[in-house]
CSV table of C-alpha atoms and ligand atoms in Angstrom, one decimal:
chain,number,residue,atom,x,y,z
A,1,UNK,CA,-27.4,-21.1,-8.7
A,2,UNK,CA,-27.8,-19.2,-12.0
A,3,UNK,CA,-25.1,-16.6,-12.3
A,4,UNK,CA,-27.3,-14.7,-14.8
A,5,UNK,CA,-30.2,-14.3,-12.3
A,6,UNK,CA,-27.9,-13.1,-9.5
A,7,UNK,CA,-26.2,-10.5,-11.8
A,8,UNK,CA,-29.7,-9.2,-12.8
A,9,UNK,CA,-30.9,-9.1,-9.2
A,10,UNK,CA,-27.9,-7.0,-8.1
A,11,UNK,CA,-28.1,-4.8,-11.2
A,12,UNK,CA,-31.7,-4.0,-10.3
A,13,UNK,CA,-30.9,-3.1,-6.7
A,14,UNK,CA,-31.8,-6.4,-5.1
A,15,UNK,CA,-30.1,-7.9,-2.0
A,16,UNK,CA,-28.4,-11.3,-2.5
A,17,UNK,CA,-28.6,-14.1,0.0
A,18,UNK,CA,-25.4,-15.3,1.7
A,19,UNK,CA,-25.7,-18.7,0.1
A,20,UNK,CA,-26.0,-17.3,-3.4
A,21,UNK,CA,-23.0,-15.0,-2.9
A,22,UNK,CA,-21.0,-18.0,-1.7
A,23,UNK,CA,-22.1,-20.1,-4.7
A,24,UNK,CA,-21.2,-17.3,-7.1
A,25,UNK,CA,-17.7,-16.8,-5.6
A,26,UNK,CA,-17.1,-20.6,-5.5
A,27,UNK,CA,-18.3,-20.8,-9.0
A,28,UNK,CA,-15.8,-18.1,-10.0
A,29,UNK,CA,-12.9,-19.9,-8.4
A,30,UNK,CA,-13.8,-23.2,-10.1
A,31,UNK,CA,-14.3,-21.6,-13.5
A,32,UNK,CA,-18.1,-22.2,-13.6
A,33,UNK,CA,-18.8,-18.5,-13.4
A,34,UNK,CA,-16.9,-16.8,-16.2
A,35,UNK,CA,-14.7,-13.6,-16.1
A,36,UNK,CA,-17.4,-11.7,-18.1
A,37,UNK,CA,-20.1,-12.7,-15.6
A,38,UNK,CA,-17.9,-11.7,-12.6
A,39,UNK,CA,-17.1,-8.4,-14.4
A,40,UNK,CA,-20.8,-7.7,-14.8
A,41,UNK,CA,-21.4,-8.6,-11.1
A,42,UNK,CA,-18.6,-6.3,-10.0
A,43,UNK,CA,-20.0,-3.4,-12.1
A,44,UNK,CA,-23.5,-4.0,-10.6
A,45,UNK,CA,-21.9,-3.9,-7.1
A,46,UNK,CA,-20.0,-0.8,-8.1
A,47,UNK,CA,-23.3,1.0,-8.8
A,48,UNK,CA,-25.6,-0.6,-6.3
A,49,UNK,CA,-23.3,-1.3,-3.3
A,50,UNK,CA,-23.8,-4.1,-0.8
A,51,UNK,CA,-25.6,-4.3,2.5
A,52,UNK,CA,-23.5,-5.2,5.5
A,53,UNK,CA,-24.7,-8.8,5.5
A,54,UNK,CA,-23.9,-9.1,1.8
A,55,UNK,CA,-20.5,-7.6,2.4
A,56,UNK,CA,-19.9,-10.1,5.3
A,57,UNK,CA,-20.8,-13.0,3.0
A,58,UNK,CA,-18.7,-11.7,0.1
A,59,UNK,CA,-15.6,-11.3,2.4
A,60,UNK,CA,-16.1,-14.7,4.0
A,61,UNK,CA,-16.5,-16.3,0.6
A,62,UNK,CA,-13.2,-14.8,-0.5
A,63,UNK,CA,-11.4,-15.6,2.7
A,64,UNK,CA,-12.5,-19.2,2.6
A,65,UNK,CA,-11.5,-19.6,-1.0
A,66,UNK,CA,-8.1,-20.5,0.5
A,67,UNK,CA,-6.4,-21.4,3.8
A,68,UNK,CA,-6.5,-19.3,6.9
A,69,UNK,CA,-3.1,-19.3,8.7
A,70,UNK,CA,-2.8,-20.1,12.3
A,71,UNK,CA,0.2,-18.2,13.9
A,72,UNK,CA,-1.0,-18.9,17.5
A,73,UNK,CA,2.2,-20.9,18.1
A,74,UNK,CA,4.3,-17.8,17.8
A,75,UNK,CA,4.4,-15.9,21.1
A,76,UNK,CA,3.1,-12.3,21.2
A,77,UNK,CA,0.2,-10.3,19.6
A,78,UNK,CA,0.7,-10.5,15.9
A,79,UNK,CA,0.0,-7.1,14.3
A,80,UNK,CA,0.0,-6.0,10.6
A,81,UNK,CA,-0.5,-2.7,8.9
A,82,UNK,CA,-2.0,-2.2,5.4
A,83,UNK,CA,-2.3,0.8,3.2
A,84,UNK,CA,-5.1,1.2,0.7
A,85,UNK,CA,-2.4,2.4,-1.8
A,86,UNK,CA,-0.7,5.6,-2.7
A,87,UNK,CA,2.2,7.3,-4.4
A,88,UNK,CA,5.6,7.3,-2.6
A,89,UNK,CA,4.0,5.2,0.2
A,90,UNK,CA,7.0,3.2,1.4
A,91,UNK,CA,6.0,3.1,5.0
A,92,UNK,CA,5.8,-0.7,5.4
A,93,UNK,CA,9.5,-1.1,4.6
A,94,UNK,CA,10.7,0.9,7.6
A,95,UNK,CA,7.7,0.2,9.8
A,96,UNK,CA,8.0,-3.6,9.8
A,97,UNK,CA,11.5,-3.7,11.2
A,98,UNK,CA,10.8,-0.8,13.6
A,99,UNK,CA,7.7,-2.6,15.1
A,100,UNK,CA,9.6,-5.9,15.2
A,101,UNK,CA,12.5,-4.3,17.0
A,102,UNK,CA,10.1,-3.0,19.6
A,103,UNK,CA,8.9,-6.6,20.3
A,104,UNK,CA,5.7,-7.0,18.2
A,105,UNK,CA,5.7,-9.8,15.5
A,106,UNK,CA,4.7,-8.5,12.1
A,107,UNK,CA,3.4,-11.0,9.6
A,108,UNK,CA,2.9,-9.0,6.4
A,109,UNK,CA,1.4,-10.1,3.1
A,110,UNK,CA,1.8,-7.2,0.7
A,111,UNK,CA,0.9,-6.3,-2.8
A,112,UNK,CA,2.5,-5.1,-6.0
A,113,UNK,CA,2.0,-1.7,-7.5
A,114,UNK,CA,-0.8,-1.4,-10.1
A,115,UNK,CA,-2.1,1.7,-11.8
A,116,UNK,CA,-0.4,4.8,-10.5
A,117,UNK,CA,0.2,3.4,-7.0
A,118,UNK,CA,3.4,1.7,-5.8
A,119,UNK,CA,3.6,-1.7,-4.1
A,120,UNK,CA,5.7,-2.9,-1.2
A,121,UNK,CA,6.8,-6.1,-3.0
A,122,UNK,CA,8.2,-4.2,-6.0
A,123,UNK,CA,10.2,-2.0,-3.7
A,124,UNK,CA,11.6,-4.9,-1.7
A,125,UNK,CA,12.6,-6.7,-4.9
A,126,UNK,CA,14.8,-3.7,-5.7
A,127,UNK,CA,17.1,-5.1,-3.1
A,128,UNK,CA,19.3,-7.6,-4.9
A,129,UNK,CA,18.3,-11.2,-4.1
A,130,UNK,CA,15.3,-10.3,-1.9
A,131,UNK,CA,12.6,-13.1,-2.1
A,132,UNK,CA,9.0,-12.2,-1.7
A,133,UNK,CA,7.6,-15.6,-2.9
A,134,UNK,CA,8.4,-17.6,0.1
A,135,UNK,CA,6.4,-20.7,1.1
A,136,UNK,CA,4.2,-20.4,4.1
A,137,UNK,CA,6.5,-22.5,6.3
A,138,UNK,CA,9.4,-20.1,5.7
A,139,UNK,CA,7.1,-17.1,6.4
A,140,UNK,CA,6.0,-18.6,9.7
A,141,UNK,CA,9.6,-19.4,10.7
A,142,UNK,CA,10.9,-15.9,9.8
A,143,UNK,CA,8.0,-14.2,11.8
A,144,UNK,CA,9.0,-16.4,14.8
A,145,UNK,CA,12.8,-15.9,14.5
A,146,UNK,CA,13.3,-12.5,13.0
A,147,UNK,CA,10.0,-10.9,14.1
A,148,UNK,CA,8.8,-9.8,10.6
A,149,UNK,CA,8.4,-11.3,7.2
A,150,UNK,CA,7.1,-9.5,4.1
A,151,UNK,CA,5.8,-11.7,1.3
A,152,UNK,CA,3.3,-11.7,-1.6
A,153,UNK,CA,0.0,-13.4,-1.8
A,154,UNK,CA,0.4,-17.1,-2.2
A,155,UNK,CA,-1.7,-19.4,-4.4
A,156,UNK,CA,-3.4,-20.7,-1.2
A,157,UNK,CA,-4.1,-17.5,0.6
A,158,UNK,CA,-7.4,-15.8,-0.5
A,159,UNK,CA,-6.9,-17.0,-4.1
A,160,UNK,CA,-10.3,-15.5,-5.0
A,161,UNK,CA,-8.8,-12.0,-4.4
A,162,UNK,CA,-5.8,-12.7,-6.6
A,163,UNK,CA,-8.1,-13.5,-9.5
A,164,UNK,CA,-10.7,-10.9,-8.8
A,165,UNK,CA,-8.3,-8.0,-8.3
A,166,UNK,CA,-6.7,-8.5,-11.7
A,167,UNK,CA,-10.2,-8.6,-13.2
A,168,UNK,CA,-11.3,-5.5,-11.4
A,169,UNK,CA,-8.2,-3.6,-12.5
A,170,UNK,CA,-9.1,-4.0,-16.1
A,171,UNK,CA,-12.9,-3.5,-15.9
A,172,UNK,CA,-13.1,-0.2,-14.1
A,173,UNK,CA,-14.4,-1.7,-10.9
A,174,UNK,CA,-11.5,-1.0,-8.4
A,175,UNK,CA,-13.0,2.1,-6.8
A,176,UNK,CA,-15.8,0.4,-5.0
A,177,UNK,CA,-16.0,0.5,-1.2
A,178,UNK,CA,-17.4,-3.0,-0.7
A,179,UNK,CA,-15.1,-4.6,-3.3
A,180,UNK,CA,-12.0,-2.9,-1.8
A,181,UNK,CA,-13.1,-3.8,1.7
A,182,UNK,CA,-13.6,-7.5,0.9
A,183,UNK,CA,-10.3,-7.6,-1.1
A,184,UNK,CA,-8.2,-6.1,1.6
A,185,UNK,CA,-9.8,-7.8,4.6
A,186,UNK,CA,-10.0,-11.3,3.1
A,187,UNK,CA,-6.2,-11.2,2.6
A,188,UNK,CA,-5.5,-9.7,6.0
A,189,UNK,CA,-7.7,-12.1,8.0
A,190,UNK,CA,-6.1,-15.1,6.1
A,191,UNK,CA,-2.7,-14.0,7.4
A,192,UNK,CA,-3.3,-15.2,10.9
A,193,UNK,CA,-3.0,-11.8,12.6
A,194,UNK,CA,-4.5,-10.7,15.9
A,195,UNK,CA,-4.7,-7.0,15.2
A,196,UNK,CA,-4.5,-4.6,12.2
A,197,UNK,CA,-3.8,-0.9,11.6
A,198,UNK,CA,-5.1,0.4,8.3
A,199,UNK,CA,-3.7,3.4,6.5
A,200,UNK,CA,-6.6,4.7,4.4
A,201,UNK,CA,-5.3,7.2,1.9
A,202,UNK,CA,-7.4,10.2,0.8
A,203,UNK,CA,-6.7,12.6,-2.1
A,204,UNK,CA,-5.5,12.8,-5.6
A,205,UNK,CA,-3.1,9.8,-5.4
A,206,UNK,CA,-5.6,7.5,-3.6
A,207,UNK,CA,-8.4,5.3,-4.9
A,208,UNK,CA,-10.8,7.4,-2.6
A,209,UNK,CA,-10.4,11.0,-3.6
A,210,UNK,CA,-12.6,12.7,-1.0
A,211,UNK,CA,-12.4,12.6,2.8
A,212,UNK,CA,-16.0,11.4,3.0
A,213,UNK,CA,-15.4,8.4,0.8
A,214,UNK,CA,-12.2,7.5,2.6
A,215,UNK,CA,-14.0,7.6,5.9
A,216,UNK,CA,-16.7,5.4,4.5
A,217,UNK,CA,-14.1,2.9,3.3
A,218,UNK,CA,-12.3,3.1,6.7
A,219,UNK,CA,-15.5,2.4,8.6
A,220,UNK,CA,-16.3,-0.6,6.3
A,221,UNK,CA,-12.8,-2.1,6.7
A,222,UNK,CA,-12.8,-1.6,10.5
A,223,UNK,CA,-16.2,-3.2,11.0
A,224,UNK,CA,-15.3,-6.3,8.9
A,225,UNK,CA,-12.0,-6.7,10.9
A,226,UNK,CA,-13.6,-6.3,14.3
A,227,UNK,CA,-16.5,-8.6,13.4
A,228,UNK,CA,-13.9,-11.3,12.4
A,229,UNK,CA,-12.1,-11.2,15.7
A,230,UNK,CA,-9.1,-9.1,14.3
A,231,UNK,CA,-8.8,-5.9,16.4
A,232,UNK,CA,-8.8,-3.3,13.7
A,233,UNK,CA,-8.4,0.5,13.6
A,234,UNK,CA,-7.8,2.9,10.7
A,235,UNK,CA,-5.9,6.1,10.3
A,236,UNK,CA,-7.0,8.3,7.3
A,237,UNK,CA,-3.9,10.0,5.9
A,238,UNK,CA,-3.3,12.6,3.2
A,239,UNK,CA,-2.4,11.5,-0.4
A,240,UNK,CA,-2.8,14.8,-2.2
A,241,UNK,CA,0.9,14.9,-2.7
A,242,UNK,CA,3.4,12.0,-2.8
A,243,UNK,CA,4.5,10.7,0.6
A,244,UNK,CA,8.1,11.6,1.4
A,245,UNK,CA,10.5,12.6,-1.4
A,246,UNK,CA,11.1,9.4,-3.4
A,247,UNK,CA,8.8,7.7,-6.0
A,248,UNK,CA,10.4,4.6,-7.6
A,249,UNK,CA,11.5,1.3,-6.1
A,250,UNK,CA,15.3,1.5,-5.3
A,251,UNK,CA,14.9,5.2,-4.5
A,252,UNK,CA,12.2,4.4,-2.0
A,253,UNK,CA,14.4,1.7,-0.3
A,254,UNK,CA,17.1,4.3,0.2
A,255,UNK,CA,14.5,6.7,1.8
A,256,UNK,CA,13.4,4.0,4.1
A,257,UNK,CA,16.9,3.2,5.2
A,258,UNK,CA,17.4,6.9,5.9
A,259,UNK,CA,14.2,6.9,8.1
A,260,UNK,CA,15.7,4.0,10.1
A,261,UNK,CA,18.9,6.1,10.5
A,262,UNK,CA,16.8,8.9,12.0
A,263,UNK,CA,16.4,11.2,8.9
A,264,UNK,CA,13.5,11.8,6.5
A,265,UNK,CA,10.8,14.1,5.2
A,266,UNK,CA,8.3,15.2,7.9
A,267,UNK,CA,5.2,13.8,6.3
A,268,UNK,CA,6.7,10.4,5.9
A,269,UNK,CA,8.1,10.4,9.4
A,270,UNK,CA,4.9,11.6,11.0
A,271,UNK,CA,2.8,9.0,9.1
A,272,UNK,CA,5.2,6.1,9.9
A,273,UNK,CA,5.4,7.1,13.6
A,274,UNK,CA,1.6,7.4,13.9
A,275,UNK,CA,1.0,3.9,12.5
A,276,UNK,CA,3.9,2.4,14.6
A,277,UNK,CA,2.5,3.9,17.8
A,278,UNK,CA,-0.9,2.2,17.1
A,279,UNK,CA,0.8,-1.1,16.3
A,280,UNK,CA,2.8,-1.1,19.6
A,281,UNK,CA,-0.3,-0.3,21.6
A,282,UNK,CA,-2.4,-3.0,19.9
A,283,UNK,CA,0.6,-5.4,20.2
A,284,UNK,CA,0.5,-4.7,24.0
A,285,UNK,CA,4.2,-3.7,24.3
A,286,UNK,CA,3.3,-0.1,24.9
A,287,UNK,CA,0.9,1.2,27.5
A,288,UNK,CA,0.1,4.5,25.9
A,289,UNK,CA,1.3,6.8,23.1
A,290,UNK,CA,4.1,8.4,25.1
A,291,UNK,CA,5.5,5.0,26.0
A,292,UNK,CA,5.2,3.9,22.3
A,293,UNK,CA,7.0,7.1,21.1
A,294,UNK,CA,9.8,6.5,23.6
A,295,UNK,CA,10.3,2.9,22.4
A,296,UNK,CA,10.3,4.1,18.8
A,297,UNK,CA,12.9,6.7,19.5
A,298,UNK,CA,15.1,4.2,21.4
A,299,UNK,CA,14.8,1.6,18.6
A,300,UNK,CA,15.9,4.2,16.0
A,301,UNK,CA,18.6,5.9,18.1
A,302,UNK,CA,20.2,2.6,19.2
A,303,UNK,CA,20.3,1.3,15.6
A,304,UNK,CA,18.1,-1.7,16.7
A,305,UNK,CA,15.4,-1.0,14.0
A,306,UNK,CA,18.1,-0.7,11.2
A,307,UNK,CA,19.7,-3.9,12.4
A,308,UNK,CA,16.3,-5.6,12.3
A,309,UNK,CA,15.9,-4.5,8.7
A,310,UNK,CA,19.3,-6.0,7.9
A,311,UNK,CA,18.1,-9.3,9.4
A,312,UNK,CA,14.9,-9.2,7.4
A,313,UNK,CA,16.8,-8.7,4.2
A,314,UNK,CA,19.2,-11.5,5.1
A,315,UNK,CA,16.4,-13.8,6.1
A,316,UNK,CA,14.6,-13.3,2.8
A,317,UNK,CA,17.7,-13.9,0.7
A,318,UNK,CA,18.6,-10.2,0.0
A,319,UNK,CA,22.0,-8.5,0.1
A,320,UNK,CA,22.2,-7.0,3.6
A,321,UNK,CA,25.2,-4.8,2.6
A,322,UNK,CA,22.7,-2.4,0.9
A,323,UNK,CA,22.0,-1.1,4.4
A,324,UNK,CA,25.4,0.6,4.5
A,325,UNK,CA,26.2,0.9,0.9
A,326,UNK,CA,23.4,2.3,-1.4
A,327,UNK,CA,25.6,1.8,-4.5
A,328,UNK,CA,24.7,-1.9,-4.2
A,329,UNK,CA,21.1,-0.9,-5.2
A,330,UNK,CA,20.1,-0.6,-8.9
A,331,UNK,CA,20.7,3.0,-10.2
A,332,UNK,CA,19.4,4.6,-13.4
A,333,UNK,CA,22.0,5.7,-15.9
A,334,UNK,CA,20.7,9.2,-16.4
A,335,UNK,CA,19.1,12.1,-14.5
A,336,UNK,CA,17.2,15.2,-15.5
A,337,UNK,CA,16.3,18.1,-13.2
A,338,UNK,CA,12.8,19.7,-13.6
A,339,UNK,CA,13.1,23.3,-12.7
A,340,UNK,CA,10.7,26.0,-11.5
A,341,UNK,CA,9.5,28.3,-14.3
A,342,UNK,CA,8.9,31.2,-11.9
A,343,UNK,CA,9.6,32.1,-8.4
A,344,UNK,CA,7.2,31.8,-5.5
A,345,UNK,CA,6.1,28.9,-3.3
A,346,UNK,CA,5.4,25.3,-4.4
A,347,UNK,CA,1.7,25.1,-3.6
A,348,UNK,CA,0.8,21.7,-5.0
A,349,UNK,CA,2.4,18.5,-6.4
A,350,UNK,CA,-0.3,16.3,-7.7
A,351,UNK,CA,0.3,12.7,-6.4
A,352,UNK,CA,-1.6,10.9,-9.2
A,353,UNK,CA,0.3,12.7,-12.0
A,354,UNK,CA,3.6,11.9,-10.3
A,355,UNK,CA,2.5,8.3,-9.8
A,356,UNK,CA,1.5,8.0,-13.5
A,357,UNK,CA,4.8,9.6,-14.6
A,358,UNK,CA,6.8,7.1,-12.5
A,359,UNK,CA,4.9,4.3,-14.2
A,360,UNK,CA,5.8,5.7,-17.6
A,361,UNK,CA,9.5,5.8,-16.6
A,362,UNK,CA,9.2,2.1,-15.8
A,363,UNK,CA,8.8,2.1,-12.0
A,364,UNK,CA,5.3,0.5,-12.2
A,365,UNK,CA,3.1,-1.5,-14.5
A,366,UNK,CA,0.4,-0.7,-17.0
A,367,UNK,CA,-0.4,-4.4,-17.1
A,368,UNK,CA,-0.1,-7.1,-14.5
A,369,UNK,CA,2.6,-8.9,-16.5
A,370,UNK,CA,4.8,-5.8,-17.2
A,371,UNK,CA,8.4,-6.0,-15.7
A,372,UNK,CA,9.3,-3.2,-13.4
A,373,UNK,CA,12.6,-1.3,-13.6
A,374,UNK,CA,13.8,-1.0,-10.0
A,375,UNK,CA,16.2,1.8,-10.7
A,376,UNK,CA,14.1,4.6,-12.3
A,377,UNK,CA,11.9,7.1,-10.4
A,378,UNK,CA,11.5,10.6,-9.2
A,379,UNK,CA,13.0,12.5,-6.3
A,380,UNK,CA,11.0,15.6,-5.2
A,381,UNK,CA,13.6,18.2,-4.2
A,382,UNK,CA,11.0,20.9,-3.4
A,383,UNK,CA,7.9,19.7,-1.5
A,384,UNK,CA,4.8,21.8,-1.3
A,385,UNK,CA,5.4,24.8,1.0
A,386,UNK,CA,9.0,25.3,-0.2
A,387,UNK,CA,9.9,28.8,-1.5
A,388,UNK,CA,11.6,28.6,-4.9
A,389,UNK,CA,13.3,31.0,-7.4
A,390,UNK,CA,12.9,30.6,-11.1
A,391,UNK,CA,15.4,27.8,-12.2
A,392,UNK,CA,15.4,26.0,-8.9
A,393,UNK,CA,15.1,22.2,-9.2
A,394,UNK,CA,11.8,20.7,-8.1
A,395,UNK,CA,12.2,17.1,-9.3
A,396,UNK,CA,15.3,15.0,-10.0
A,397,UNK,CA,14.1,12.4,-12.5
A,398,UNK,CA,16.1,9.1,-12.7
A,399,UNK,CA,15.5,7.6,-16.1
A,400,UNK,CA,16.8,5.0,-18.6
A,401,UNK,CA,15.1,5.9,-21.9
A,402,UNK,CA,14.8,9.3,-23.5
A,403,UNK,CA,11.3,8.6,-25.0
A,404,UNK,CA,10.0,7.5,-21.6
A,405,UNK,CA,11.5,10.6,-20.0
A,406,UNK,CA,9.8,12.8,-22.6
A,407,UNK,CA,6.4,11.2,-21.9
A,408,UNK,CA,6.9,11.4,-18.1
A,409,UNK,CA,7.9,15.1,-18.3
A,410,UNK,CA,4.5,15.9,-20.0
A,411,UNK,CA,2.8,14.7,-16.8
A,412,UNK,CA,5.3,16.0,-14.3
A,413,UNK,CA,5.0,19.5,-15.8
A,414,UNK,CA,1.3,19.5,-15.0
A,415,UNK,CA,1.8,18.1,-11.5
A,416,UNK,CA,3.5,21.3,-10.2
A,417,UNK,CA,1.7,24.4,-9.1
A,418,UNK,CA,3.7,27.5,-8.0
A,419,UNK,CA,1.9,30.4,-6.3
A,420,UNK,CA,2.7,33.7,-4.7
A,421,UNK,CA,1.7,32.7,-1.1
A,422,UNK,CA,2.7,29.7,1.0
A,423,UNK,CA,-0.1,27.0,0.8
A,424,UNK,CA,-2.3,25.9,3.6
A,425,UNK,CA,-1.3,22.3,3.7
A,426,UNK,CA,-3.5,19.6,5.2
A,427,UNK,CA,-1.9,17.7,8.1
A,428,UNK,CA,-0.8,14.2,7.1
A,429,UNK,CA,-3.1,12.6,9.7
A,430,UNK,CA,-6.6,13.5,8.5
A,431,UNK,CA,-8.7,11.4,10.9
A,432,UNK,CA,-9.2,8.0,12.5
A,433,UNK,CA,-11.8,5.3,12.7
A,434,UNK,CA,-11.8,2.7,15.6
B,1,URA,N1,-5.8,-2.9,-2.2
B,1,URA,C1,-6.3,-4.1,-2.3
B,1,URA,O1,-5.7,-5.1,-1.8
B,1,URA,N2,-7.5,-4.3,-2.9
B,1,URA,C2,-8.2,-3.4,-3.5
B,1,URA,O2,-9.3,-3.6,-4.0
B,1,URA,C3,-7.7,-2.0,-3.4
B,1,URA,C4,-6.5,-1.8,-2.8
């Protein structure tokens, strides 16, 4: 295999043979193919795309770069959920205990935030002591005993993705449907799951900004999953505005605990319930949507889902007392209210700008090795559709450093639009692909 020839072939619109793709990926993992050659290949794929057989070979190559877990010894249909990434998307934290409390085991390998999007692992680590780097044996035991375990990618699970994602992030090659598809599905298939529900985000805060592109991504993900024997479906959900009210790690943990206590913003509740319904049906514990909704309501009203979150926290080394006492979570020393300059209706809050502002405050990373501040973030006190008078608070910014606040405010100011009429808001559930 000559890496140079394969890069040129893809650059010129050629179709690569499965064996060549495999050799290229294996060469990348062993170091024979360099970062600059892989960057060039990703850019060629970004512009030229991949045929379905090429994508199948690329995904298989990434999957087989590491081990594929076998969870068949754990009773029940193992179901996971994965989001393509958004702002304020904390759904996994409340969904995993809720689904587990309804009897479906949830093995979940999650990611960190990068760019303007947040990551489940960073949010969980806001809980004092919570461990996301568990060995596979502990992960397997917790899925069996507690019903859910949320960890990060290990060195042995789809290691090609770990290396490749970091490279794509700094070479402008993240927003490619085949590369995102192979990245997500190689990790998910390696987890040992039987079924998967995908939350494909669409809008300003998502990697796919248009509904058409998000649908294409959803179709690509679903077809790879089903072809690999993982029963897969996707829900396309709105990411024009941040999901829920909190953006920032500890603040989002609190919002998730509130959801499990039966409260929460309508868009976040609706999104979480829709994904949970599908997981319960795929997990074969609910016969239809009405049955699933009834079980979800019972798990929340009885406190079973909250109790399950407490067990997950305890099982993963965290302080379970945060469930009842939010003061045990990190808190920022200072707060600043961003106020409406005029009266009217909040018509738009741009998700990407809010996400970028939260990264500037310290809630996310500019570089993979940046350390996240779990305490800082933004609470939206007036979601789109809310009538406001001049001077009403729209954001409550939790910050640590004045210079970072000033830089974040420059973006936050541009994120808000106030108009005279109430906006026509898109429903949170935009579509589905099965
Ligand atoms: N999430 C992933 O895991 N991979 C991508 O490429 C994009 C989002």
